[in-house]
Every structure is written in structure tokens, then in C-alpha cells.
Coordinates of C-alpha atoms in Angstrom, one line a residue:
M25 CA 120.6 101.1 95.6
N26 CA 118.9 99.7 98.7
Y27 CA 116.9 96.4 98.6
I28 CA 113.5 98.0 98.7
S29 CA 114.2 100.4 95.9
K30 CA 115.6 97.5 93.8
A31 CA 112.5 95.4 94.5
L32 CA 110.2 98.2 93.3
L33 CA 112.1 98.2 90.0
L34 CA 112.0 94.4 89.7
I35 CA 108.3 93.9 90.5
S36 CA 107.1 95.3 87.1
T37 CA 109.2 92.7 85.2
L38 CA 108.4 89.6 87.3
T39 CA 105.3 88.5 85.4
L40 CA 107.1 88.5 82.0
L41 CA 110.0 86.6 83.5
A42 CA 107.8 84.1 85.1
C43 CA 106.0 83.5 81.8
N44 CA 109.3 82.7 80.1
N45 CA 111.0 80.6 82.8
S46 CA 109.6 77.3 81.6
D47 CA 110.6 75.4 78.5
S48 CA 108.0 76.5 75.9
S49 CA 108.4 73.3 74.1
N50 CA 106.9 71.5 77.1
T51 CA 103.8 73.7 77.4
V52 CA 101.9 72.2 74.5
G53 CA 102.0 68.6 73.2
A54 CA 104.0 67.0 76.0
V55 CA 100.8 66.2 77.9
E56 CA 98.7 63.3 76.7
N57 CA 95.1 64.4 76.0
D58 CA 93.9 61.0 77.0
V59 CA 94.1 60.0 80.6
A60 CA 94.0 56.4 81.9
S61 CA 90.7 54.6 81.8
S62 CA 88.8 53.5 84.9
Q63 CA 89.3 49.9 86.1
K64 CA 86.4 49.3 88.4
L65 CA 83.2 48.9 86.4
G66 CA 80.5 49.1 89.1
P67 CA 79.3 52.2 91.0
A68 CA 81.7 53.4 93.6
A69 CA 81.0 52.7 97.3
C70 CA 83.7 54.6 99.2
D71 CA 84.0 55.1 102.9
N72 CA 83.9 58.9 102.6
M73 CA 80.7 59.0 100.5
S74 CA 77.5 60.3 102.1
D75 CA 75.3 57.5 103.3
E76 CA 72.2 59.2 102.1
A77 CA 69.9 57.3 99.6
F78 CA 70.4 58.2 96.0
V79 CA 67.7 60.2 94.2
T80 CA 67.1 59.3 90.6
R81 CA 66.0 62.3 88.5
N82 CA 64.2 62.0 85.2
E83 CA 63.6 65.6 84.0
L84 CA 65.7 64.9 80.9
A85 CA 64.9 61.2 80.3
A86 CA 62.9 58.3 81.7
G87 CA 64.2 55.2 83.3
S88 CA 66.9 54.4 85.8
R89 CA 70.4 52.9 85.9
P90 CA 70.3 49.1 85.7
A91 CA 72.8 46.9 87.4
S92 CA 74.2 46.0 83.9
A93 CA 75.0 49.7 83.1
A94 CA 78.5 50.1 81.7
L95 CA 80.8 52.6 83.4
L96 CA 82.2 55.0 80.8
L97 CA 84.0 57.5 83.1
R98 CA 84.8 58.3 86.7
F99 CA 86.4 61.5 88.1
V100 CA 86.5 63.7 91.1
H101 CA 85.1 67.2 91.2
L102 CA 86.9 69.6 93.6
T103 CA 85.9 73.2 93.9
D104 CA 86.2 76.3 96.1
D105 CA 88.9 74.8 98.4
H106 CA 90.0 78.4 99.4
I107 CA 93.4 77.8 100.9
I108 CA 93.5 80.8 103.2
D109 CA 96.4 82.8 104.5
D110 CA 94.4 83.8 107.6
D111 CA 97.5 85.6 109.0
G112 CA 97.3 88.0 106.1
Q113 CA 93.5 88.7 106.2
L114 CA 93.7 91.8 108.4
L115 CA 95.9 93.9 106.1
N116 CA 96.1 92.1 102.7
G117 CA 92.5 90.9 103.0
A118 CA 91.2 94.2 104.5
S119 CA 89.1 92.1 106.8
A120 CA 88.6 95.1 109.1
L121 CA 86.2 96.4 106.5
D122 CA 83.9 93.4 106.7
P123 CA 81.3 94.9 109.1
L124 CA 81.0 97.8 106.6
Y125 CA 80.5 95.6 103.5
T126 CA 79.3 92.4 104.9
S127 CA 79.3 90.3 101.6
F128 CA 83.0 90.0 102.6
E129 CA 82.0 88.2 105.8
S130 CA 83.7 85.1 104.5
A131 CA 87.1 86.5 105.6
Q132 CA 86.2 85.8 109.2
R133 CA 85.2 82.2 108.9
F134 CA 85.5 80.2 112.2
Q135 CA 87.2 77.3 110.3
E136 CA 89.6 79.1 108.0
E137 CA 92.7 78.1 110.1
Y138 CA 92.2 74.5 108.9
S139 CA 91.9 74.9 105.1
D140 CA 95.2 73.0 104.4
E141 CA 94.4 70.2 106.9
V142 CA 90.9 69.7 105.5
L143 CA 92.1 69.5 101.9
N144 CA 94.8 67.0 102.8
D145 CA 92.5 64.9 104.8
L146 CA 90.1 64.8 101.9
I147 CA 93.0 63.8 99.6
S148 CA 93.7 60.9 101.9
A149 CA 90.1 59.8 101.7
L150 CA 90.1 60.2 97.9
N151 CA 93.2 58.0 97.6
N152 CA 91.5 55.3 99.6
C153 CA 88.5 55.5 97.3
H154 CA 90.8 55.6 94.3
S155 CA 92.5 52.4 95.4
Q156 CA 89.1 50.5 95.1
Y157 CA 87.4 52.5 92.4
P158 CA 90.0 54.2 90.2
A159 CA 89.2 57.7 89.0
E160 CA 90.7 59.0 85.8
F161 CA 91.4 62.5 87.1
A162 CA 90.3 65.2 89.4
I163 CA 89.3 68.6 88.3
V164 CA 89.3 71.8 90.4
T165 CA 86.7 74.3 89.2
G166 CA 88.3 77.4 90.7
D167 CA 88.9 79.2 94.0
S168 CA 92.0 77.2 94.9
A169 CA 93.2 80.1 97.0
D170 CA 91.4 83.0 98.8
L171 CA 93.4 86.2 98.8
T172 CA 94.9 85.6 95.4
T173 CA 98.5 85.5 96.7
V174 CA 101.5 83.5 95.5
A175 CA 101.9 81.7 98.8
E176 CA 98.2 80.5 99.0
T177 CA 98.5 79.1 95.5
R178 CA 101.7 77.3 96.3
R179 CA 100.1 75.8 99.5
F180 CA 97.3 74.5 97.3
I181 CA 99.8 72.9 94.8
D182 CA 102.0 71.5 97.6
N183 CA 98.9 70.0 99.1
L184 CA 97.8 68.1 96.0
D185 CA 101.5 67.2 95.2
G186 CA 102.1 65.8 98.7
R187 CA 105.2 68.0 98.9
V188 CA 106.5 70.9 101.0
D189 CA 108.3 74.0 99.9
Q190 CA 108.5 73.4 96.2
M191 CA 110.0 76.3 94.2
S192 CA 107.5 78.8 92.9
A193 CA 107.5 80.3 89.4
F194 CA 107.5 83.7 91.1
E195 CA 110.6 83.0 93.3
E196 CA 112.5 81.5 90.4
A197 CA 111.9 84.5 88.2
C198 CA 112.6 86.9 91.1
T199 CA 115.9 85.2 91.9
L200 CA 116.9 85.3 88.2
A201 CA 116.1 89.0 88.1
L202 CA 118.3 89.7 91.1
G203 CA 121.3 88.2 89.3
A204 CA 123.6 85.3 89.9
D205 CA 125.7 87.2 92.5
A206 CA 122.7 88.1 94.7
P207 CA 123.4 87.1 98.4
A208 CA 121.0 84.7 100.1
E209 CA 119.7 87.5 102.4
Q210 CA 118.7 89.6 99.4
I211 CA 116.9 86.6 97.7
D212 CA 115.0 85.9 100.9
L213 CA 114.0 89.6 101.4
F214 CA 112.7 90.1 97.9
C215 CA 111.7 86.7 96.7
T216 CA 111.4 83.7 99.2
R217 CA 109.4 85.4 101.9
F218 CA 106.6 86.1 99.5
S219 CA 106.3 82.4 98.5
G220 CA 105.7 80.8 101.8
R221 CA 108.7 78.5 101.3
G222 CA 110.5 77.6 104.6
T223 CA 107.8 79.1 106.8
A224 CA 105.2 77.1 108.7
D225 CA 101.7 78.5 109.0
T226 CA 101.1 79.7 112.6
Q227 CA 98.1 78.3 114.6
T228 CA 95.4 80.7 115.7
I229 CA 93.4 79.7 118.7
D230 CA 89.9 78.3 117.9
P231 CA 87.1 80.8 118.3
D232 CA 84.5 80.2 121.0
I233 CA 81.5 79.6 118.8
D234 CA 79.2 79.8 121.9
D235 CA 80.3 83.3 122.8
P236 CA 77.9 85.9 121.5
A237 CA 80.8 88.2 120.7
Y238 CA 81.8 85.7 118.0
Q239 CA 78.3 85.7 116.6
F240 CA 78.0 89.4 116.0
L241 CA 80.0 90.4 112.9
P242 CA 81.6 93.7 114.1
T243 CA 82.9 92.1 117.4
R244 CA 83.7 88.9 115.7
T245 CA 85.9 90.7 113.2
V246 CA 87.9 92.4 116.0
L247 CA 88.3 89.1 117.9
Q248 CA 89.3 87.1 114.9
A249 CA 91.8 89.8 113.7
Q250 CA 93.2 90.0 117.2
N251 CA 93.7 86.3 117.5
T252 CA 95.3 85.8 114.1
Q253 CA 97.6 88.7 114.5
Q254 CA 98.7 87.5 118.0
A255 CA 99.5 84.1 116.5
A256 CA 101.3 85.6 113.5
I257 CA 103.4 87.9 115.7
S258 CA 104.3 85.3 118.3
G259 CA 104.8 82.4 115.9
R260 CA 102.3 80.3 117.7
A261 CA 102.4 76.6 116.9
A262 CA 99.6 74.0 117.1
D263 CA 100.7 72.9 120.5
G264 CA 100.4 76.4 121.9
S265 CA 104.1 77.1 122.0
V266 CA 105.4 80.5 120.7
D267 CA 108.6 81.5 119.0
P268 CA 108.8 85.0 117.4
A269 CA 111.3 83.5 114.9
R270 CA 108.4 81.7 113.4
Q271 CA 106.4 85.0 112.8
T272 CA 104.3 85.3 109.7
V273 CA 103.6 89.1 109.9
T274 CA 106.3 90.1 107.4
R275 CA 106.5 86.9 105.4
S276 CA 103.9 84.6 103.9
A277 CA 103.1 81.3 105.5
G278 CA 103.5 77.9 103.8
L279 CA 101.9 74.6 104.8
P280 CA 101.2 74.1 108.6
E281 CA 103.7 72.2 110.6
V282 CA 101.7 68.9 110.5
L283 CA 102.0 68.8 106.7
R284 CA 105.6 70.0 106.4
C285 CA 106.9 66.7 104.9
D286 CA 107.0 64.9 101.6
D287 CA 104.6 62.1 100.8
G288 CA 106.3 58.8 101.6
A289 CA 108.5 60.0 104.3
E290 CA 108.3 58.1 107.6
G291 CA 105.4 59.4 109.7
C292 CA 104.3 61.9 107.1
I293 CA 100.6 62.4 106.7
N294 CA 100.9 64.8 103.7
Q295 CA 99.6 62.7 100.8
A296 CA 99.7 63.5 97.1
I297 CA 96.5 63.0 95.2
A298 CA 96.8 59.7 93.4
M299 CA 95.4 60.8 90.1
P300 CA 96.1 63.5 87.4
W301 CA 94.5 66.8 88.3
F302 CA 93.3 69.7 86.3
V303 CA 92.5 73.2 87.4
A304 CA 90.2 76.1 86.2
F305 CA 90.1 79.8 87.1
G306 CA 87.9 81.0 89.9
N307 CA 87.3 84.6 90.9
H308 CA 89.6 84.1 93.9
D309 CA 92.3 83.0 91.5
G310 CA 91.9 86.1 89.4
Y311 CA 90.8 89.0 91.6
I312 CA 92.2 90.3 94.9
R313 CA 90.1 88.5 97.6
G314 CA 87.9 87.2 94.8
T315 CA 86.2 90.6 94.3
V316 CA 88.6 93.4 93.4
A317 CA 89.9 93.5 89.8
A318 CA 92.9 95.7 89.8
D319 CA 96.2 96.5 88.1
V320 CA 97.5 99.1 90.5
P321 CA 100.8 98.9 92.4
L322 CA 99.3 96.9 95.4
N323 CA 102.4 94.6 95.5
E324 CA 104.6 97.6 96.1
V325 CA 102.6 98.8 99.0
S326 CA 102.4 95.3 100.5
Q327 CA 106.2 94.7 100.7
L328 CA 106.2 95.0 104.5
T329 CA 103.6 92.2 104.9
G330 CA 105.5 89.7 102.7
R331 CA 102.4 89.0 100.6
R332 CA 102.3 89.2 96.8
Y333 CA 99.1 89.3 94.8
M334 CA 98.8 87.6 91.5
L335 CA 97.4 90.5 89.4
G336 CA 97.7 88.9 86.0
Q337 CA 96.2 85.6 84.9
R338 CA 99.6 84.3 83.7
D339 CA 101.0 84.8 87.3
F340 CA 98.5 82.2 88.4
I341 CA 98.9 79.9 85.4
Q342 CA 102.7 79.7 85.6
E343 CA 102.6 78.4 89.1
F344 CA 101.0 75.2 87.9
F345 CA 104.0 74.4 85.7
K346 CA 106.0 74.3 89.0
S347 CA 104.5 71.1 90.2
S348 CA 105.7 67.5 90.7
S349 CA 102.5 65.9 89.6
Q350 CA 100.7 65.4 86.3
P351 CA 99.7 66.6 83.8
L352 CA 102.2 69.4 83.0
G353 CA 100.6 72.7 83.8
H354 CA 97.5 70.9 85.1
G355 CA 95.5 71.7 82.0
F356 CA 97.1 75.0 81.1
G357 CA 99.8 72.9 79.2
L358 CA 97.0 72.0 76.8
V359 CA 96.3 75.6 75.9
D360 CA 96.9 76.4 72.2
A361 CA 100.5 77.4 71.8
A362 CA 99.6 80.6 70.0
R363 CA 97.4 81.7 72.9
L364 CA 99.8 80.7 75.5
E365 CA 102.7 82.6 73.9
D366 CA 101.0 85.7 72.6
E367 CA 101.0 89.1 74.4
D368 CA 97.4 88.7 75.6
D369 CA 97.5 87.4 79.2
R370 CA 93.7 86.9 79.3
N371 CA 93.2 84.1 76.8
D372 CA 95.3 81.4 78.4
G373 CA 92.8 80.1 80.9
Y374 CA 90.6 77.7 78.8
Y375 CA 91.4 74.4 77.3
A376 CA 90.0 70.9 76.5
F377 CA 91.1 67.3 76.8
D378 CA 89.8 63.8 76.0
A379 CA 88.8 61.2 78.7
G380 CA 87.1 57.8 79.0
E381 CA 89.2 56.3 76.2
Q382 CA 88.5 59.3 74.0
R383 CA 84.7 58.8 74.3
F384 CA 84.5 62.2 76.2
R385 CA 85.6 65.7 75.4
M386 CA 86.1 67.7 78.6
I387 CA 85.9 71.5 78.0
V388 CA 87.3 73.8 80.7
L389 CA 86.2 77.5 80.5
N390 CA 87.5 80.7 82.1
T391 CA 84.6 82.6 83.4
I392 CA 86.2 85.3 85.5
I393 CA 85.9 89.0 84.7
D394 CA 89.1 91.0 85.2
G395 CA 87.5 94.4 85.0
R396 CA 89.2 95.6 81.9
D397 CA 86.7 97.8 80.1
P398 CA 87.0 99.4 76.6
R399 CA 85.4 102.5 78.0
V400 CA 88.4 103.0 80.3
P401 CA 91.5 104.5 78.6
T402 CA 94.1 102.4 80.4
A403 CA 94.4 98.9 81.7
M404 CA 95.9 100.3 84.9
L405 CA 92.3 101.2 85.8
R406 CA 89.7 98.5 86.0
N407 CA 85.9 98.6 86.1
P408 CA 85.3 98.3 89.9
F409 CA 81.9 96.8 89.4
A410 CA 83.2 93.5 88.0
L411 CA 83.1 92.0 91.5
S412 CA 82.9 88.2 91.7
D413 CA 80.4 87.6 88.9
G414 CA 81.1 85.5 85.8
S415 CA 81.0 86.0 82.1
L416 CA 82.5 84.7 78.8
D417 CA 84.3 86.7 76.2
R418 CA 83.4 86.4 72.5
A419 CA 86.7 84.9 71.4
Q420 CA 86.4 82.1 74.0
F421 CA 82.8 81.5 73.0
D422 CA 83.8 81.1 69.4
W423 CA 86.5 78.6 70.5
L424 CA 83.9 76.8 72.6
K425 CA 81.6 76.4 69.5
T426 CA 84.5 75.0 67.5
E427 CA 85.2 72.5 70.3
L428 CA 81.6 71.5 70.5
A429 CA 81.4 70.9 66.7
A430 CA 84.6 68.9 66.7
A431 CA 83.4 66.7 69.6
H432 CA 80.2 66.0 67.8
A433 CA 82.0 65.1 64.6
R434 CA 84.2 62.7 66.7
Q435 CA 81.1 61.2 68.3
Q436 CA 82.2 62.2 71.8
L437 CA 80.0 63.0 74.8
V438 CA 80.8 66.5 76.2
M439 CA 81.1 67.9 79.7
V440 CA 81.8 71.5 80.3
F441 CA 83.5 72.9 83.4
S442 CA 83.7 76.4 84.8
H443 CA 83.8 78.2 88.1
H444 CA 80.6 80.1 87.7
P445 CA 77.3 78.5 86.9
D446 CA 74.9 80.4 84.7
L447 CA 72.9 82.1 87.4
T448 CA 76.0 83.8 88.8
F449 CA 77.0 85.4 85.5
A450 CA 77.2 89.2 85.7
E451 CA 74.0 89.8 83.8
Y452 CA 72.2 88.7 87.0
G453 CA 74.6 90.6 89.3
M454 CA 73.9 93.9 91.1
F455 CA 75.9 96.0 88.7
A456 CA 75.1 94.4 85.4
D457 CA 74.2 97.7 83.7
L458 CA 77.7 99.1 84.5
L459 CA 79.6 96.3 82.8
T460 CA 80.4 95.5 79.2
L461 CA 79.4 91.9 78.7
E462 CA 80.1 90.0 75.5
V463 CA 78.4 86.6 76.0
S464 CA 75.4 86.1 78.3
A465 CA 74.4 83.0 80.2
V466 CA 71.3 82.8 78.0
E467 CA 73.4 82.6 74.9
L468 CA 75.8 80.1 76.4
N469 CA 72.9 77.9 77.6
A470 CA 71.3 78.0 74.2
E471 CA 74.5 77.0 72.5
L472 CA 75.2 74.1 74.9
A473 CA 71.6 72.8 74.6
S474 CA 71.8 72.7 70.8
W475 CA 74.3 69.8 70.9
P476 CA 72.8 66.4 71.5
N477 CA 76.1 65.0 72.9
M478 CA 76.4 67.8 75.6
I479 CA 75.4 66.0 78.8
A480 CA 76.6 68.2 81.8
W481 CA 77.9 71.6 82.9
V482 CA 79.8 71.2 86.1
A483 CA 80.6 74.3 88.3
G484 CA 81.1 75.7 91.8
H485 CA 81.2 79.2 93.1
T486 CA 77.9 79.2 95.0
H487 CA 79.3 76.9 97.8
V488 CA 76.0 75.1 97.5
H489 CA 75.1 71.6 96.3
R490 CA 72.6 72.3 93.5
V491 CA 71.6 70.2 90.5
R492 CA 69.2 71.5 87.8
A493 CA 68.0 70.2 84.4
F494 CA 68.3 72.5 81.4
A495 CA 65.5 70.8 79.5
V496 CA 64.4 71.6 75.9
D497 CA 60.7 71.4 75.1
D498 CA 59.1 72.6 71.8
G499 CA 62.3 74.5 70.8
V500 CA 62.6 76.3 74.2
G501 CA 65.3 75.4 76.7
S502 CA 64.8 76.3 80.4
N503 CA 66.1 75.4 83.9
G504 CA 63.3 77.3 85.6
E505 CA 65.2 80.5 85.9
I506 CA 66.6 81.0 82.3
S507 CA 64.5 80.3 79.2
T508 CA 65.8 80.7 75.6
P509 CA 65.0 79.4 72.2
V510 CA 67.2 76.4 71.2
S511 CA 67.9 75.8 67.5
D512 CA 67.7 72.5 65.8
C513 CA 70.0 70.0 67.6
H514 CA 71.9 69.0 64.5
G515 CA 69.3 66.6 63.3
Q516 CA 68.7 64.9 66.6
H517 CA 66.4 65.2 69.6
C518 CA 67.3 68.1 71.8
G519 CA 67.8 66.3 75.1
G520 CA 69.1 69.2 77.2
F521 CA 71.8 68.8 79.8
W522 CA 72.4 68.7 83.5
Q523 CA 73.8 71.6 85.5
I524 CA 75.7 70.3 88.5
E525 CA 77.0 72.6 91.3
T526 CA 79.1 71.2 94.1
A527 CA 79.5 72.8 97.5
S528 CA 82.8 74.1 98.8
L529 CA 85.5 72.5 100.9
I530 CA 85.9 75.7 103.0
D531 CA 82.2 76.2 104.0
H532 CA 79.7 73.8 105.6
P533 CA 79.1 71.1 104.6
Q534 CA 82.8 70.9 103.4
Q535 CA 82.0 68.4 100.8
Q536 CA 83.1 67.7 97.2
R537 CA 81.7 65.2 94.6
L538 CA 82.6 62.0 92.7
I539 CA 81.1 61.9 89.2
E540 CA 80.5 58.7 87.3
V541 CA 78.9 58.3 83.8
F542 CA 77.2 55.1 82.8
D543 CA 75.7 53.8 79.5
N544 CA 72.4 52.2 80.6
G545 CA 72.2 50.2 77.4
D546 CA 68.7 51.3 76.5
G547 CA 69.4 54.6 74.7
S548 CA 69.8 56.4 78.0
G549 CA 72.8 57.2 80.3
T550 CA 73.3 58.0 84.0
I551 CA 75.4 60.7 85.6
R552 CA 76.0 59.4 89.2
G553 CA 77.1 62.1 91.6
P554 CA 77.7 61.1 95.3
V555 CA 79.1 63.8 97.6
L556 CA 82.3 63.2 99.5
S557 CA 83.4 64.3 103.0
H558 CA 86.6 64.7 105.0
S559 CA 86.9 63.2 108.5
L560 CA 88.3 66.1 110.7
E561 CA 85.6 66.8 113.3
N562 CA 86.9 70.1 114.6
P563 CA 86.8 72.0 111.3
Q564 CA 83.4 70.4 110.6
R565 CA 82.1 71.7 113.9
L566 CA 83.4 75.2 113.3
A567 CA 82.1 75.3 109.7
A568 CA 78.6 74.2 110.8
A569 CA 78.6 77.0 113.4
D570 CA 79.8 79.5 110.8
D571 CA 77.1 78.6 108.3
R572 CA 74.7 81.5 108.3
C573 CA 73.5 84.3 106.1
A574 CA 76.5 86.2 104.7
L575 CA 74.8 88.9 102.7
Y576 CA 73.2 92.0 104.1
L577 CA 72.9 94.6 101.3
T578 CA 70.9 97.8 101.7
D579 CA 69.7 97.9 98.1
P580 CA 66.4 95.8 97.8
A581 CA 66.9 95.3 94.1
A582 CA 70.4 93.9 94.8
V583 CA 69.2 91.6 97.5
Q584 CA 66.5 90.3 95.1
A585 CA 69.2 89.7 92.4
A586 CA 71.4 87.9 94.9
I587 CA 68.6 85.7 96.0
S588 CA 68.0 84.7 92.4
E589 CA 71.6 84.1 91.4
A590 CA 72.9 82.3 94.5
N591 CA 69.9 80.8 96.2
L592 CA 70.6 83.1 99.2
D593 CA 67.0 82.9 100.3
A594 CA 67.9 79.4 101.5
L595 CA 71.2 80.4 102.9
C596 CA 69.8 83.3 105.0
T597 CA 68.1 81.0 107.5
Q598 CA 69.9 80.3 110.7
G599 CA 71.6 76.9 110.3
G600 CA 72.0 77.4 106.6
Q601 CA 71.1 75.2 103.6
R602 CA 74.4 75.0 101.7
E603 CA 74.1 71.2 101.7
G604 CA 71.2 71.6 99.3
R605 CA 68.2 69.3 99.0
P606 CA 68.4 65.5 98.9
E607 CA 67.9 65.7 95.2
D608 CA 71.0 67.9 94.9
R609 CA 73.4 65.6 96.8
N610 CA 73.6 61.9 96.1
V611 CA 72.0 61.9 92.6
E612 CA 71.5 59.7 89.6
L613 CA 70.8 61.9 86.6
I614 CA 69.3 60.2 83.6
F615 CA 70.0 61.6 80.1
T616 CA 69.4 60.6 76.5
M617 CA 72.4 59.1 74.8
P618 CA 73.0 60.7 71.4
Q619 CA 72.6 58.7 68.2
F620 CA 75.6 59.3 66.1

């Protein structure tokens, strides 16, 4: 049997093997639910923080943070980093279709060549901040990768671990399936070349952002595809040299040459993030290119390109158990053992943990829709209208309610994390009527607002800095877009909660956020949320030029829905507004402390 035929037979078994290749006794219980407490008690003043003035917001409570306020918790919010295999965009990303369906325009970003370097530079800045103002953890609310391939996810993990070419769960399972006597050439052909291990990312020339041909999407698509493919075929390095032996046409790329070293090695700029980090699912972690939910043999037809999609949620989850940093599984190790080990591969992506010396319960949701529909007779076929919108299944919602009740009983403050904020749930999407949705954003908001110890819902997805108050007044909760009755808040004042969205690291303004929680000592608290930047000027220049309207749909109703759900009325102005308003960036958000 030849290698390709054997690979086709192996592919269908790799997911199950990957799920079993880690010691199940380490998946639950080995990770402490309580991370180290902060040491620095005052508000952080880090070099990479925006120098804008802070805006105090009082929609939920009066007052301001006094100098005597006690720090309860500090952590970093990362989101929408989008590590991109730009060399694979043409074929595996189908970027040639972008002019036809322009909500995919993001595949042709000017700055996408630098996604690894930008993330690692930010990590360096975060570490400097952490050395002065220690953070308990970082949490990534989805879209770690872009095309949903193994190699992109491994690049993301290597970036945060400060390592290069770590073994992937996929390659380990693949090698095991080939057998102990498999020759090295066979292992490379069927396993290693899909992981990015041993292969440096090639360097595409920078686009000429002043050339009108790069500003018109159809010609831009052709030019970008031409440039990336030339670099991939020739093995172009950052210094402009070429070597076809470095090609990334038939094998996935790993970290770029400048980061191909381990943290601590002499002259190495690749730094590991200096704090525990957790991760949540985003649509780009669960759908092909963040939009297409599928369970068809796409990996079989992409053998020649050396890319492998992660079509099941466990494919993604298992990669985070192959990491040199903590905690084990980066949150997925905290998933209930029964869920992690059962046959359902869609209930493993949500979990919870304690922080701030157990004064906080952090609840991490999985809001992606995988397109499986009870009206479709087989899981091989998915509902194509799931797209990139969010939702929550009923079983997860029931689990959430149990977590909220338990946190209240333990007198803990609660923060909820997910990729999608409420206004990007599928009920507000263009194809809402064609989907079967179990839990709406309205129902979720009502449940969260009914708990007096629930203080914030932190999300990403929109690539926009946006902060809203979900306030409760006379039994009705509202953030200005969604209104819903809110039941009695368990005998206390219904204070509402803050909804915090952070912009992406891939798009302008390429910023993330530090979050601190203070007890003001007067019955109120403050959530302080300064935005954080990296220092690489060239990607910043390219991202600023790239920031423009990215959605041109022909259906007026769909356009109106998109404007409502993602604030694209602001985005669709030349120059863009992804940085949000001043009151969305450096903020101090006042809330009512619960009385237990």
C-alpha cells in the first residue's frame, strides 16, 4: 500500500487516538483551581499601556476608585490573536473567493505576515509589566488561530510557551498509528509536515499600501496571493534570500526564523509568557476559516498542501495538553472528567476556576456553533448557515446556572468569559431563522443579571474595543440593544454587570487589555481596564492602512443586522473605528459590591 492510500485510512482514526494519547489521570484534578495572588496592590502603570486618560463610568453605581481601594485581582485579557498561515490562504483559505464574498476580506490583511512577531512582542511587554505589577493569569477568549489548522495552533502554543517545534498531539497520534517500524520519511510525509515542526515560516514582501491596486479588493487579492505563493515556493527568508528547500507549499510553516529558539537561549527573543494562561474556543478555533462548519473529508483533499484542519473540538483541545507551560490543558484540564472522557466531542470546551485567593469564580463558556442540526440526518452534513455567529447549548446553560449558584453560595464574585459577546449571537445574525438555537443572548443576559455577585462578561470576536453596562431598572435589564425582564436577584439589589469587549491583536489598533478589580471600601468596586499595545512599528503601520470597511453584503436586511451586531456602521468609515470611543478603552467601571 502506498503512503497516500495509507494516510487516507489513518486520517479517520487520528482524532480518537489524539484524545487518548495523554494520561487521563492528569486531565482533571492535577491543576490547582486557585492561581497565585497578585503582589502589587496599586493600579498598574506599565510601559505598554495606552497613555490616554482613564474614563470613570457610573451606569451601574455612583462614585469612583479611591487611592485606598484594595486590589482583589489582576489578569491579562488576550483575544483574536489570529496566528495566520498566510502561505496557505490561497488554497486552504480559499482567499481567491474573497472578492466574491467580501465578508472574507480579512484573509488579505496587509499585516498578516507578522502575526507571530506581534504576539511575541506583546508577550515581552506583558512580561515587563508582570515584573512590576504581577498578574495572576492571562486568558485568551478565542481565535488563537485563523484557518483552523494544526500548525497555526501549534505556532500559537509555541509563542506563549517561548518554545519552538514542540511535539503536537496530532503528530504524536499520527506517528503512533503508523507503527513503531515506520521510517522517518513516512512519518514526515504523513505526520510532521502538517504540524509546522522543523519548518520556518517564509517571509512575504510587504504590500505597497499606497498603490491603488492594493486598495481595491479584487486586485489586492491577486497581488497578495501572488506574493505569498512566490515566497512559499521560493522559501523566501526575512533578509530576502531564497532557498526552495525552505518551501511551504506542500508543508505547513512553523514559527518564523526570528522566533525559532527557546526562551533563555543566548540571543533568543522568543519569550514565554510569565504567567499561567487559559484559553477559550473562538469561531476560528472551531470552524474552517472561522466560518465554515463541516465534517467532510477536507483533510484528505488537502494532502498535497500539507495543511490539516481541526474538524472536531477535541482536535483543538488536545493540542493544549502538549504544552510546556501551566496549567495543564490551559483550562481544558479543568473540564469535568465525565464530559472530557465521554463520546460527545462538543461538551469539552467550557470550564471554571477560582482566582484572587478564591474570592472570584471565573467561568469560561464555549459559544461556537458547529453546524450540527437535528433536522439533518447525519453529522457528516452541517447546517451551512452557522457561519461565525455564537450561541449556547442548553446543557452548557444548565451547567452555567449551577456554577453561578455555587459561586453565590461561596460568596464569590463572578466573571464570565466567552469569544462571542451577546450582540454577535446567532439570533442577531443574517441567517437566524435557518438555525436551531437553544439558548438566546436575551436568556443568557437575564440569567447573568439575576446574580448580584456577577460583575462582568468579558469577550472578543468583534475586533473592537467596546464596553457596555447591562443595567437593571425596575425589573428590566438592558444594555441599550437588548432588554429583558430580570427576576429577583436572590434577595439583593439587582446591580447588573459590565460587558467588556477587547479589540484584536491582528487588526488595528492591535491592542489587548489588562483587567484589575478593586474593592473601593464603600460598598462599591472598580473594574479597571487599560488597553495594552505591542511596539513593532511596521505591523502597526500596515494594520492601520488595512483598517477599513470589510463587509459589503447585497441584502439590506443582512447589512442592518450586521450593523446592529458588530457596530459596523462605525467600522465602515475610511480610517476605521475599531479602537472604539475613549470610554471603551482606558476605563474604570464602578459596580455595586454584593452583600453576602
